[in-house]
Coordinates of C-alpha atoms in Angstrom, one line a residue:
X15 CA -10.5 1.2 -16.0
X16 CA -10.1 -1.0 -13.0
X17 CA -7.3 0.2 -10.7
X18 CA -5.4 -3.1 -10.7
X19 CA -5.8 -3.7 -14.4
X20 CA -4.6 -0.1 -15.1
X21 CA -1.7 -0.6 -12.8
X22 CA -0.7 -3.8 -14.5
X23 CA -0.9 -2.0 -17.9
X24 CA 1.4 0.8 -16.8
X25 CA 3.8 -1.6 -15.3
X26 CA 4.0 -3.5 -18.6
X27 CA 2.2 -6.5 -17.2
X28 CA -0.3 -8.2 -19.4
X29 CA -3.6 -9.0 -17.9
X30 CA -3.8 -12.6 -16.7
X31 CA -4.8 -15.5 -18.9
X32 CA -7.1 -18.3 -17.8
X33 CA -5.9 -21.0 -15.4
X34 CA -5.3 -23.3 -18.4
X35 CA -3.2 -20.6 -20.2
X36 CA -1.0 -19.9 -17.1
X37 CA 0.1 -23.5 -16.4
X38 CA 3.7 -24.2 -16.9
X39 CA 3.4 -28.0 -17.4
X40 CA 2.4 -27.5 -21.0
X41 CA 5.7 -25.6 -21.6
X42 CA 8.2 -27.9 -19.9
X43 CA 6.4 -31.2 -19.5
X44 CA 5.0 -32.8 -16.3
X45 CA 8.1 -34.8 -15.7
X46 CA 10.2 -31.7 -15.3
X47 CA 8.1 -29.9 -12.7
X48 CA 9.1 -29.9 -9.1
X49 CA 7.2 -28.9 -5.9
X50 CA 8.1 -27.8 -2.5
X51 CA 10.4 -29.8 -0.2
X52 CA 9.3 -31.1 3.1
X53 CA 9.7 -29.5 6.5
X54 CA 10.1 -31.0 10.0
X55 CA 7.5 -28.6 11.4
X56 CA 4.9 -26.2 10.0
X57 CA 3.5 -26.0 6.4
X58 CA 5.5 -27.3 3.6
X59 CA 5.0 -24.1 1.6
X60 CA 6.2 -21.6 4.3
X61 CA 9.6 -21.1 6.0
X62 CA 9.9 -20.5 9.7
X63 CA 9.1 -17.0 11.1
X64 CA 12.0 -15.2 12.7
X65 CA 12.1 -14.9 16.5
X66 CA 14.2 -12.4 18.5
X67 CA 14.2 -10.5 21.7
X68 CA 16.0 -7.2 21.3
X69 CA 14.8 -5.8 18.0
X70 CA 13.0 -6.8 14.8
X71 CA 12.7 -5.3 11.3
X72 CA 10.8 -6.6 8.3
X73 CA 11.1 -4.8 4.9
X74 CA 11.0 -5.5 1.2
X75 CA 14.8 -5.5 0.8
X76 CA 17.4 -7.4 2.9
X77 CA 19.8 -4.4 2.9
X78 CA 17.0 -2.1 4.2
X79 CA 16.3 -4.6 7.0
X80 CA 20.0 -4.6 7.9
X81 CA 20.0 -0.8 8.0
X82 CA 17.1 -0.8 10.4
X83 CA 18.8 -3.3 12.7
X84 CA 22.1 -1.3 12.6
X85 CA 20.1 1.7 13.8
X86 CA 18.6 -0.3 16.6
X87 CA 22.0 -1.8 17.6
X88 CA 23.5 1.7 17.6
X89 CA 21.1 3.0 20.2
X90 CA 18.2 4.2 18.0
X91 CA 14.6 3.2 18.5
X92 CA 12.0 1.8 16.2
X93 CA 11.0 5.1 14.7
X94 CA 14.6 6.0 13.8
X95 CA 15.0 2.5 12.3
X96 CA 11.8 2.7 10.3
X97 CA 12.7 6.1 8.8
X98 CA 16.2 4.8 7.9
X99 CA 14.8 1.7 6.3
X100 CA 12.2 3.8 4.4
X101 CA 14.9 6.0 3.0
X102 CA 16.9 3.0 1.9
X103 CA 13.9 1.5 0.1
X104 CA 13.4 4.7 -1.8
X105 CA 16.9 4.0 -3.2
X106 CA 16.9 0.2 -3.5
X107 CA 13.2 -0.3 -4.3
X108 CA 12.4 2.7 -6.5
X109 CA 9.7 0.7 -8.2
X110 CA 7.6 0.9 -5.1
X111 CA 8.4 4.1 -3.2
X112 CA 10.6 7.1 -2.7
X113 CA 10.6 10.6 -1.3
X114 CA 8.5 11.8 -4.2
X115 CA 5.5 10.0 -2.7
X116 CA 3.4 9.8 0.4
X117 CA 3.6 8.0 3.7
X118 CA 1.2 6.7 6.3
X119 CA 2.1 5.0 9.6
X120 CA 0.6 3.7 12.9
X121 CA 2.9 3.9 15.9
X122 CA 2.4 2.2 19.2
X123 CA 4.0 4.2 22.0
X124 CA 4.6 2.1 25.2
X125 CA 5.1 5.3 27.3
X126 CA 1.6 6.5 26.7
X127 CA 0.1 3.0 25.8
X128 CA -1.6 4.6 22.7
X129 CA -1.7 4.1 19.0
X130 CA -0.8 7.2 16.9
X131 CA -1.6 7.5 13.2
X132 CA 0.1 9.9 10.8
X133 CA -1.3 10.9 7.4
X134 CA 1.6 12.1 5.3
X135 CA -0.3 12.6 2.1
X136 CA 0.0 15.6 -0.2
X137 CA -2.5 17.9 -1.8
X138 CA -3.4 19.2 -5.2
X139 CA -2.4 22.7 -6.4
X140 CA -4.3 25.5 -4.6
X141 CA -4.4 27.7 -7.7
X142 CA -6.0 25.2 -10.1
X143 CA -9.8 24.5 -10.2
X144 CA -11.6 21.5 -11.6
X145 CA -12.6 23.5 -14.6
X146 CA -9.0 24.5 -15.3
X147 CA -7.9 20.9 -14.9
X148 CA -10.5 19.7 -17.3
X149 CA -9.3 22.2 -19.9
X150 CA -5.9 20.7 -19.7
X151 CA -7.3 17.2 -20.0
X152 CA -9.2 18.0 -23.2
X153 CA -11.4 15.1 -24.1
X154 CA -10.0 12.7 -21.5
X155 CA -12.5 11.5 -18.9
X156 CA -9.9 10.7 -16.2
X157 CA -6.5 12.0 -15.1
X158 CA -3.6 10.3 -16.8
X159 CA -1.1 8.0 -15.0
X160 CA 1.9 10.0 -16.1
X161 CA 3.0 13.6 -16.5
X162 CA 2.4 16.7 -14.5
X163 CA -1.4 16.5 -14.0
X164 CA -1.6 13.6 -11.5
X165 CA 1.3 15.0 -9.3
X166 CA 0.4 15.9 -5.7
X167 CA 2.8 17.3 -3.1
X168 CA 5.2 14.6 -1.8
X169 CA 4.4 14.1 1.8
X170 CA 7.0 11.6 2.9
X171 CA 9.8 13.9 4.0
X172 CA 7.5 16.0 6.3
X173 CA 6.1 12.8 7.8
X174 CA 9.6 11.6 8.6
X175 CA 10.3 14.7 10.5
X176 CA 7.0 14.7 12.3
X177 CA 7.6 11.1 13.4
X178 CA 11.2 11.8 14.4
X179 CA 10.3 14.9 16.4
X180 CA 7.6 13.2 18.3
X181 CA 9.1 9.7 18.9
X182 CA 12.6 9.5 17.5
X183 CA 15.9 9.5 19.4
X184 CA 18.5 10.2 16.7
X185 CA 19.0 13.3 14.5
X186 CA 17.8 12.9 10.9
X187 CA 21.3 13.5 9.6
X188 CA 22.5 10.3 11.3
X189 CA 19.4 8.3 10.3
X190 CA 19.9 9.0 6.6
X191 CA 23.6 8.3 6.5
X192 CA 23.4 4.6 5.5
X193 CA 21.3 5.4 2.4
X194 CA 23.5 8.3 1.4
X195 CA 26.4 6.0 1.5
X196 CA 24.7 3.3 -0.5
X197 CA 23.4 5.9 -3.0
X198 CA 27.0 7.1 -3.6
X199 CA 28.9 3.8 -3.5
X200 CA 26.2 1.6 -5.0
X201 CA 24.2 -1.5 -4.1
X202 CA 23.4 -4.7 -6.0
X203 CA 19.9 -4.7 -7.5
X204 CA 17.6 -7.4 -6.1
X205 CA 15.9 -9.9 -8.5
X206 CA 12.3 -9.0 -8.1
X207 CA 13.1 -5.3 -8.2
X208 CA 15.1 -5.8 -11.4
X209 CA 12.1 -7.4 -13.0
X210 CA 9.9 -4.5 -12.0
X211 CA 12.5 -2.0 -13.3
X212 CA 12.5 -3.7 -16.7
X213 CA 8.7 -3.6 -16.8
X214 CA 8.7 0.0 -15.8
X215 CA 11.1 1.0 -18.5
X216 CA 9.0 -0.7 -21.1
X217 CA 5.8 0.9 -19.8
X218 CA 7.2 4.4 -19.6
X219 CA 8.7 4.1 -23.1
X220 CA 5.3 3.1 -24.5
X221 CA 3.6 6.0 -22.6
X222 CA 6.1 8.7 -23.7
X223 CA 4.6 8.8 -27.1
X224 CA 1.0 8.4 -25.9
X225 CA 1.1 11.1 -23.2
X226 CA 4.1 13.3 -24.3
X227 CA 5.6 13.7 -20.8
X228 CA 9.2 14.4 -20.0
X229 CA 11.0 11.1 -19.2
X230 CA 14.5 12.3 -19.8
X231 CA 15.6 12.9 -16.2
X232 CA 14.1 9.6 -15.1
X233 CA 15.8 7.8 -17.9
X234 CA 19.2 9.3 -17.0
X235 CA 18.7 8.4 -13.3
X236 CA 17.7 4.8 -13.6
X237 CA 17.9 3.6 -17.2
X238 CA 20.9 5.3 -18.8
X239 CA 22.1 1.8 -20.0
X240 CA 18.7 0.2 -20.0
X241 CA 17.0 -1.4 -17.0
X242 CA 19.5 -2.5 -14.3
X243 CA 19.8 -6.3 -14.0
X244 CA 19.7 -8.4 -10.9
X245 CA 23.1 -8.2 -9.2
X246 CA 24.2 -5.1 -11.1
X247 CA 25.6 -2.3 -8.9
X248 CA 23.3 0.7 -9.0
X249 CA 24.3 4.2 -7.9
X250 CA 22.1 7.4 -7.5
X251 CA 24.5 10.2 -6.5
X252 CA 21.7 12.8 -7.1
X253 CA 19.5 11.2 -4.4
X254 CA 22.6 11.0 -2.1
X255 CA 23.0 14.8 -2.4
X256 CA 19.2 15.3 -1.8
X257 CA 19.1 13.2 1.3
X258 CA 22.2 14.7 2.7
X259 CA 20.7 18.2 2.2
X260 CA 17.5 17.1 4.0
X261 CA 19.5 15.5 6.8
X262 CA 21.7 18.6 7.4
X263 CA 19.1 21.4 6.7
X264 CA 15.8 19.8 7.8
X265 CA 12.4 19.4 6.3
X266 CA 12.3 23.1 5.2
X267 CA 15.0 22.4 2.7
X268 CA 12.5 20.2 0.9
X269 CA 9.4 22.4 1.2
X270 CA 10.8 25.9 1.4
X271 CA 14.4 25.9 0.4
X272 CA 16.6 25.2 -2.6
X273 CA 15.1 21.8 -3.2
X274 CA 11.6 23.2 -3.3
X275 CA 12.7 25.8 -5.8
X276 CA 14.1 23.1 -8.1
X277 CA 11.0 21.0 -7.8
X278 CA 8.6 23.9 -8.5
X279 CA 10.6 25.3 -11.4
X280 CA 10.7 21.8 -13.0
X281 CA 7.0 21.1 -12.5
X282 CA 6.0 24.5 -13.9
X283 CA 8.1 23.9 -17.0
X284 CA 6.0 20.7 -17.5
X285 CA 2.7 22.6 -17.2
X286 CA 1.9 22.0 -13.6
X287 CA 0.0 24.6 -11.5
X288 CA 2.1 24.0 -8.3
X289 CA 3.7 27.0 -6.7
X290 CA 6.3 27.5 -3.9
X291 CA 3.4 28.5 -1.7
X292 CA 1.8 25.0 -2.2
X293 CA 5.0 23.3 -1.0
X294 CA 5.6 25.7 1.9
X295 CA 2.0 25.2 3.1
X296 CA 2.3 21.4 3.2
X297 CA 2.0 19.6 6.5
X298 CA 1.2 16.1 7.7
X299 CA -1.7 15.3 10.0
X300 CA -1.8 13.2 13.2
X301 CA -5.0 11.1 13.1
X302 CA -6.7 8.7 15.4
X303 CA -6.7 5.0 14.2
X304 CA -10.0 3.1 14.5
X305 CA -10.2 -0.5 15.7
X306 CA -13.0 -3.1 15.3
X307 CA -13.1 -6.5 17.1
X308 CA -13.0 -9.7 15.1
X309 CA -12.9 -12.9 17.1
X310 CA -11.0 -14.5 20.0
X311 CA -10.0 -11.1 21.4
X312 CA -8.4 -9.8 18.2
X313 CA -9.0 -6.3 17.0
X314 CA -7.9 -4.8 13.7
X315 CA -6.9 -1.2 13.7
X316 CA -6.6 1.1 10.6
X317 CA -6.3 4.7 9.6
X318 CA -9.3 6.8 8.5
X319 CA -9.8 8.4 5.0
X320 CA -8.5 9.7 2.8
X321 CA -7.0 6.1 3.0
X322 CA -9.0 3.0 2.3
X323 CA -8.1 1.5 5.7
X324 CA -11.7 1.5 6.9
X325 CA -12.6 -0.9 4.1
X326 CA -10.7 -3.6 6.0
X327 CA -12.7 -2.8 9.1
X328 CA -15.9 -3.0 7.2
X329 CA -14.9 -6.4 5.9
X330 CA -14.2 -7.6 9.4
X331 CA -17.6 -6.3 10.6
X332 CA -19.3 -8.3 7.8
X333 CA -17.3 -11.5 8.1
X334 CA -17.6 -11.9 11.9
X335 CA -21.3 -12.7 11.3
X336 CA -20.3 -16.1 9.9
X337 CA -18.0 -18.8 11.4
X338 CA -15.5 -19.3 8.6
X339 CA -13.7 -22.0 10.5
X340 CA -16.5 -24.5 9.8
X341 CA -15.0 -24.9 6.4
X342 CA -11.5 -25.6 5.1
X343 CA -9.5 -22.4 4.4
X344 CA -9.3 -23.2 0.7
X345 CA -13.0 -24.0 0.4
X346 CA -15.3 -22.2 -2.1
X347 CA -17.5 -21.1 0.9
X348 CA -14.7 -19.2 2.6
X349 CA -13.5 -17.6 -0.5
X350 CA -17.0 -16.7 -1.6
X351 CA -17.8 -14.9 1.7
X352 CA -14.4 -13.0 1.7
X353 CA -15.1 -11.9 -1.9
X354 CA -18.6 -10.8 -1.3
X355 CA -17.6 -8.9 1.9
X356 CA -14.9 -7.1 -0.1
X357 CA -17.4 -6.2 -2.8
X358 CA -19.9 -4.8 -0.2
X359 CA -17.2 -2.8 1.5
X360 CA -15.8 -1.4 -1.7
X361 CA -19.2 -0.2 -2.9
X362 CA -19.1 2.1 0.1
X363 CA -15.4 3.0 -0.6
X364 CA -16.4 4.2 -4.0
X365 CA -19.3 6.2 -2.7
X366 CA -18.0 7.8 0.6
X367 CA -14.2 7.6 1.0
X368 CA -12.4 10.9 0.3
X369 CA -10.4 13.7 2.0
X370 CA -12.4 14.3 5.3
X371 CA -11.6 18.0 5.2
X372 CA -13.9 18.2 2.2
X373 CA -16.3 15.2 2.7
X374 CA -17.0 13.9 6.3
X375 CA -17.2 10.1 6.4
X376 CA -20.4 8.5 7.8
X377 CA -18.9 6.8 10.9
X378 CA -21.8 4.3 11.1
X379 CA -19.9 2.5 8.4
X380 CA -17.9 1.0 11.2
X381 CA -20.8 -0.1 13.4
X382 CA -21.5 -3.8 14.1
X383 CA -25.2 -3.2 13.2
X384 CA -24.2 -1.8 9.8
X385 CA -21.9 -4.8 9.3
X386 CA -24.9 -7.1 10.0
X387 CA -27.0 -5.2 7.5
X388 CA -24.4 -5.6 4.8
X389 CA -23.8 -9.3 5.7
X390 CA -27.5 -10.0 5.2
X391 CA -27.1 -9.0 1.5
X392 CA -24.8 -11.9 0.8
X393 CA -26.4 -14.9 -1.0
X394 CA -24.5 -17.9 0.4
X395 CA -25.0 -19.9 -2.9
X396 CA -24.4 -17.3 -5.6
X397 CA -22.3 -14.2 -6.4
X398 CA -24.6 -11.2 -6.4
X399 CA -24.3 -9.5 -9.9
X400 CA -23.9 -6.0 -8.4
X401 CA -23.7 -4.4 -4.9
X402 CA -24.6 -0.8 -4.3
X403 CA -23.4 1.4 -1.5
X404 CA -25.3 1.4 1.8
X405 CA -27.1 4.3 3.4
X406 CA -25.2 4.9 6.6
X407 CA -26.0 7.8 8.9
X408 CA -23.4 10.6 8.9
X409 CA -22.9 10.4 12.6
X410 CA -22.3 7.2 14.6
X411 CA -19.7 5.4 16.7
X412 CA -16.7 6.5 16.2
X413 CA 3.0 -0.5 -6.3
X414 CA 4.1 0.6 -2.7
X415 CA 6.4 -0.6 0.1
X416 CA 5.5 -1.7 3.5
X417 CA 7.9 -2.0 6.5
X418 CA 7.7 -2.6 10.2
X419 CA 10.1 -2.3 13.1
X420 CA 9.8 -3.0 16.8
X421 CA 12.3 -2.4 19.5
X422 CA 13.1 -3.8 22.9
X423 CA 11.1 -1.2 24.7
X424 CA 7.9 -2.1 22.9
X425 CA 7.8 0.9 20.4
X426 CA 6.3 -0.5 17.3
X427 CA 6.0 1.1 13.8
X428 CA 3.7 0.0 11.0
X429 CA 4.7 2.1 8.0
X430 CA 3.7 2.2 4.3
X431 CA 5.0 4.4 1.6
X432 CA 4.3 4.7 -2.1
X433 CA 4.6 6.7 -5.4
X434 CA 1.3 5.0 -6.4
X435 CA 1.8 3.4 -9.8
X436 CA 5.2 1.7 -9.5
X437 CA 7.9 4.4 -9.7
X438 CA 5.4 7.2 -10.1
X439 CA 4.3 9.5 -12.9
X440 CA 7.6 9.5 -14.8
X441 CA 8.7 13.1 -13.8
X442 CA 12.1 13.5 -12.1
X443 CA 13.1 17.0 -11.0
X444 CA 16.5 18.2 -12.2
X445 CA 19.4 16.6 -10.3
X446 CA 17.4 15.4 -7.3
X447 CA 17.3 11.7 -8.0
X448 CA 13.7 10.8 -7.2
X449 CA 10.4 10.6 -9.1
X450 CA 7.2 12.5 -8.3
X451 CA 4.2 10.4 -7.4
X452 CA 1.1 10.2 -9.6
X453 CA -1.4 9.8 -6.7
X454 CA -3.7 12.6 -8.1
X455 CA -4.8 10.1 -10.7
X456 CA -7.2 8.8 -8.1
X457 CA -9.3 12.0 -8.0
X458 CA -12.8 11.8 -9.6
X459 CA -13.7 14.4 -12.2
X460 CA -17.4 14.2 -11.2
X461 CA -17.9 17.5 -9.2
X462 CA -20.7 15.8 -7.2
X463 CA -18.4 13.0 -5.9
X464 CA -16.8 13.3 -2.4
X465 CA -13.5 12.4 -4.0
X466 CA -13.8 15.0 -6.8
X467 CA -10.7 17.0 -7.6
X468 CA -10.6 20.4 -5.8
X469 CA -7.8 22.9 -5.1
X470 CA -5.7 22.0 -2.1
X471 CA -7.3 18.6 -1.6
X472 CA -5.9 15.1 -0.8
X473 CA -7.0 12.4 -3.2
X474 CA -8.4 9.0 -2.2
X475 CA -5.4 6.9 -1.1
X476 CA -4.9 3.1 -1.4
X477 CA -1.9 2.7 0.9
X478 CA -2.7 1.6 4.5
X479 CA -0.7 0.4 7.5
X480 CA -2.4 -1.8 10.0
X481 CA -2.1 -2.8 13.6
X482 CA -3.6 -5.7 15.6
X483 CA -4.5 -5.8 19.3
X484 CA -5.1 -9.0 21.2
X485 CA -7.1 -9.0 24.4
X486 CA -6.9 -5.2 24.4
X487 CA -3.0 -5.1 24.3
X488 CA -0.7 -4.2 21.5
X489 CA 0.1 -7.3 19.6
X490 CA 1.1 -7.0 15.9
X491 CA 2.1 -4.7 13.1
X492 CA 0.8 -5.7 9.7
X493 CA 1.0 -4.4 6.2
X494 CA 0.6 -5.5 2.6
X495 CA 1.5 -3.6 -0.6
X496 CA -0.6 -3.5 -3.7
X497 CA -3.5 -1.0 -4.4
X498 CA -6.9 -2.4 -3.7
X499 CA -5.3 -5.7 -2.6
X500 CA -4.3 -4.1 0.7
X501 CA -7.5 -4.2 2.8
X502 CA -8.3 -7.7 1.3
X503 CA -4.8 -8.8 2.3
X504 CA -5.1 -7.5 5.8
X505 CA -8.3 -9.4 6.3
X506 CA -7.0 -12.6 4.7
X507 CA -4.0 -12.6 7.0
X508 CA -6.1 -12.0 10.0
X509 CA -8.4 -14.8 9.1
X510 CA -5.5 -17.1 8.6
X511 CA -4.2 -16.4 12.1
X512 CA -7.4 -16.2 14.0
X513 CA -9.6 -18.8 12.3
X514 CA -7.1 -21.2 11.0
X515 CA -4.2 -21.0 13.6
X516 CA -1.4 -20.2 11.1
X517 CA 1.8 -18.6 12.3
X518 CA 2.9 -15.3 11.1
X519 CA 4.9 -16.6 8.2
X520 CA 2.3 -19.1 7.1
X521 CA -0.4 -16.5 7.2
X522 CA 1.5 -14.4 4.6
X523 CA 2.8 -17.3 2.4
X524 CA -0.7 -18.9 2.1
X525 CA -2.3 -18.5 -1.3
X526 CA -4.3 -15.3 -1.6
X527 CA -7.3 -14.0 -3.6
X528 CA -7.6 -10.5 -5.0
X529 CA -11.0 -9.3 -6.2
X530 CA -10.8 -6.4 -8.7
X531 CA -13.7 -4.5 -10.2
X532 CA -16.9 -2.9 -9.1
X533 CA -17.5 0.8 -8.9
X534 CA -14.3 2.8 -8.3
X535 CA -13.7 6.1 -6.3
X536 CA -12.6 7.7 -9.6
X537 CA -15.9 7.1 -11.4
X538 CA -19.0 9.3 -11.5
X539 CA -21.6 8.8 -8.8
X540 CA -24.4 8.2 -11.3
X541 CA -24.5 5.9 -14.3
X542 CA -23.7 2.2 -14.7
X543 CA -20.6 0.7 -13.2
X544 CA -18.0 -0.2 -15.8
X545 CA -17.5 -3.7 -14.2
X546 CA -20.1 -4.5 -11.5
X547 CA -19.2 -8.1 -10.9
X548 CA -15.5 -7.7 -11.3
X549 CA -12.9 -10.5 -11.5
X550 CA -11.7 -12.8 -8.7
X551 CA -7.9 -13.4 -9.2
X552 CA -6.5 -16.3 -7.3
X553 CA -3.1 -17.9 -6.8
X554 CA -2.4 -21.5 -7.9
X555 CA -2.5 -22.7 -4.3
X556 CA -6.3 -22.4 -4.4
X557 CA -7.7 -25.9 -5.1
X558 CA -8.9 -26.5 -8.7
X559 CA -12.2 -27.9 -7.3
X560 CA -12.8 -24.7 -5.4
X561 CA -12.2 -22.6 -8.5
X562 CA -14.7 -24.6 -10.5
X563 CA -17.3 -24.3 -7.7
X564 CA -16.7 -20.5 -7.5
X565 CA -17.3 -20.2 -11.2
X566 CA -20.5 -22.3 -10.9
X567 CA -21.6 -19.8 -8.2
X568 CA -21.3 -17.0 -10.7
X569 CA -17.8 -15.6 -9.9
X570 CA -15.5 -14.7 -12.8
X571 CA -12.3 -16.4 -11.7
X572 CA -8.8 -16.2 -13.2
X573 CA -5.6 -17.8 -11.9
X574 CA -2.3 -15.9 -11.8
X575 CA 0.9 -17.8 -10.9
X576 CA 3.5 -15.0 -10.7
X577 CA 2.5 -13.3 -7.4
X578 CA 2.4 -9.8 -8.9
X579 CA -1.2 -9.0 -8.0
X580 CA -1.2 -10.3 -4.5
X581 CA 0.8 -7.7 -2.6
X582 CA 3.9 -7.7 -0.4
X583 CA 3.4 -8.7 3.2
X584 CA 5.5 -7.9 6.3
X585 CA 4.5 -8.3 10.0
X586 CA 5.9 -8.3 13.5
X587 CA 4.1 -9.7 16.6
X588 CA 5.3 -8.9 20.1
X589 CA 4.5 -10.9 23.2
X590 CA 3.3 -8.3 25.7
X591 CA 4.4 -10.4 28.6
X592 CA 7.9 -11.5 27.5
X593 CA 8.8 -9.0 24.9
X594 CA 9.8 -11.7 22.4
X595 CA 9.2 -10.7 18.8
X596 CA 8.2 -12.8 15.8
X597 CA 8.7 -11.4 12.3
X598 CA 7.6 -12.5 8.9
X599 CA 8.2 -11.3 5.4
X600 CA 6.9 -11.8 1.9
X601 CA 7.9 -14.7 -0.4
X602 CA 6.5 -12.7 -3.4
X603 CA 9.1 -9.9 -2.9
X604 CA 12.9 -9.7 -2.2
X605 CA 12.4 -8.9 1.5
X606 CA 13.7 -10.2 4.8
X607 CA 12.6 -10.3 8.4
X608 CA 15.4 -10.3 10.8
X609 CA 16.1 -9.6 14.5
X610 CA 18.7 -9.8 17.2

């Protein structure tokens, strides 16, 4: 099953209808529709970006943004503020993230003038082989989205402490205080998050019978009286206690202490193979971001596998072989080239991307020559029915929440964190107030695949933070939530800024496309792909004439008008000369960019 389609199914979201089925005019009548108002400057469909001098934060929840700014105003730096905001989002946006999940970040440190990447992803149980896992799966040909089998070690807490110890300025106990307070006293649920909570409850309820997993603790934590509604005050005292313990006792409380014992005891009761030794052995990894040039002095920087970040870099290396600006942004030509570049890159993702400790990545994937070779496979007039992976040499040149924070000294943090499918796999350890991720679902069961399940291995990961340089200098943090949408979103935002001169807010508010399908990193290496052409999902802002031309070119196109499949964008750009910061956030989420 395609990753996006499966995610929508778990979230209780029906797959999209056709463009004709999704129009609202038939329901309420053309005379009752209303469009966007006018603006004195900029695009009618985008509000102004936020500009400030002393500090900036952009997150998926206004209260999390305010917490980050409070940390900055109180003398903390961007890393302190990012961790504080991330903790708050785990409470306030549990449909996208939490301390039961993993974390990745790119940090620009002005003191060393370097980018630092952290991979805070967890591993599978060391005491369980692929054969033993298959015995538990029975006749199933893939890992389930819920229950104990897709759980991997939660990496977020360790990544927080790694970031704090290397770059932070405040103790973790102080950084976590705002979220502890909100968890105990309560906060009003935001509208989009309320919608996702309702969908999550319906999906988990449907899956309880199908998969037979324990949803009782999760139900008591978030859904004791049904799904919380927008504006309803929500409290999570269990999470308050957990975060307070972490702040006072440190990361070892989570991986070696009482909290670890509670987690392991609970998981083992559910049939998991995790042990205390697995939790005690967990550690994050500092990694080197890779950057590729695009145009006009811009470079896109991403993290290496086990993330899919290099897919965005492959797309950039393909697309810089054609001048997209010769056409209008909403033209069929531009969307065709972006789509085909994505399909080419993802053919390689499905074949090569995995935990590098088990399967080294062919670094030629990022070479300009390889990008030219892949670009040459694009038919400018037709969608190619199926793209296979390339043959790069091994050696060569070298639901989710995203947030970003920058401070007056130039420290910049691009951070993404997730439980994978919405809230995670449905399992909530006794009295701890968070849900375990189900990231292990992304393992392949084909032993020949680089991403095959193995003991102590990290699965393929969809979440990716990004960073942009301009003329060799640090310029912009960038991120976009949403599974396989993320590399596509990074590239579309970059194109909007570089090729079409959009400002930071316009670049995120502009209508997006999301191609889903093709071979997946969970499938077997051999045999036919389940969906070689895939489906091109587009937002209503894509012109109707463009959609018809794309269909005539052989693309399968569907229109979705609710924003769900197109990610959640945040960004901060910082002028390296003046230090003035510009922030943007996502109209498709509840978020806010703000500065001072």
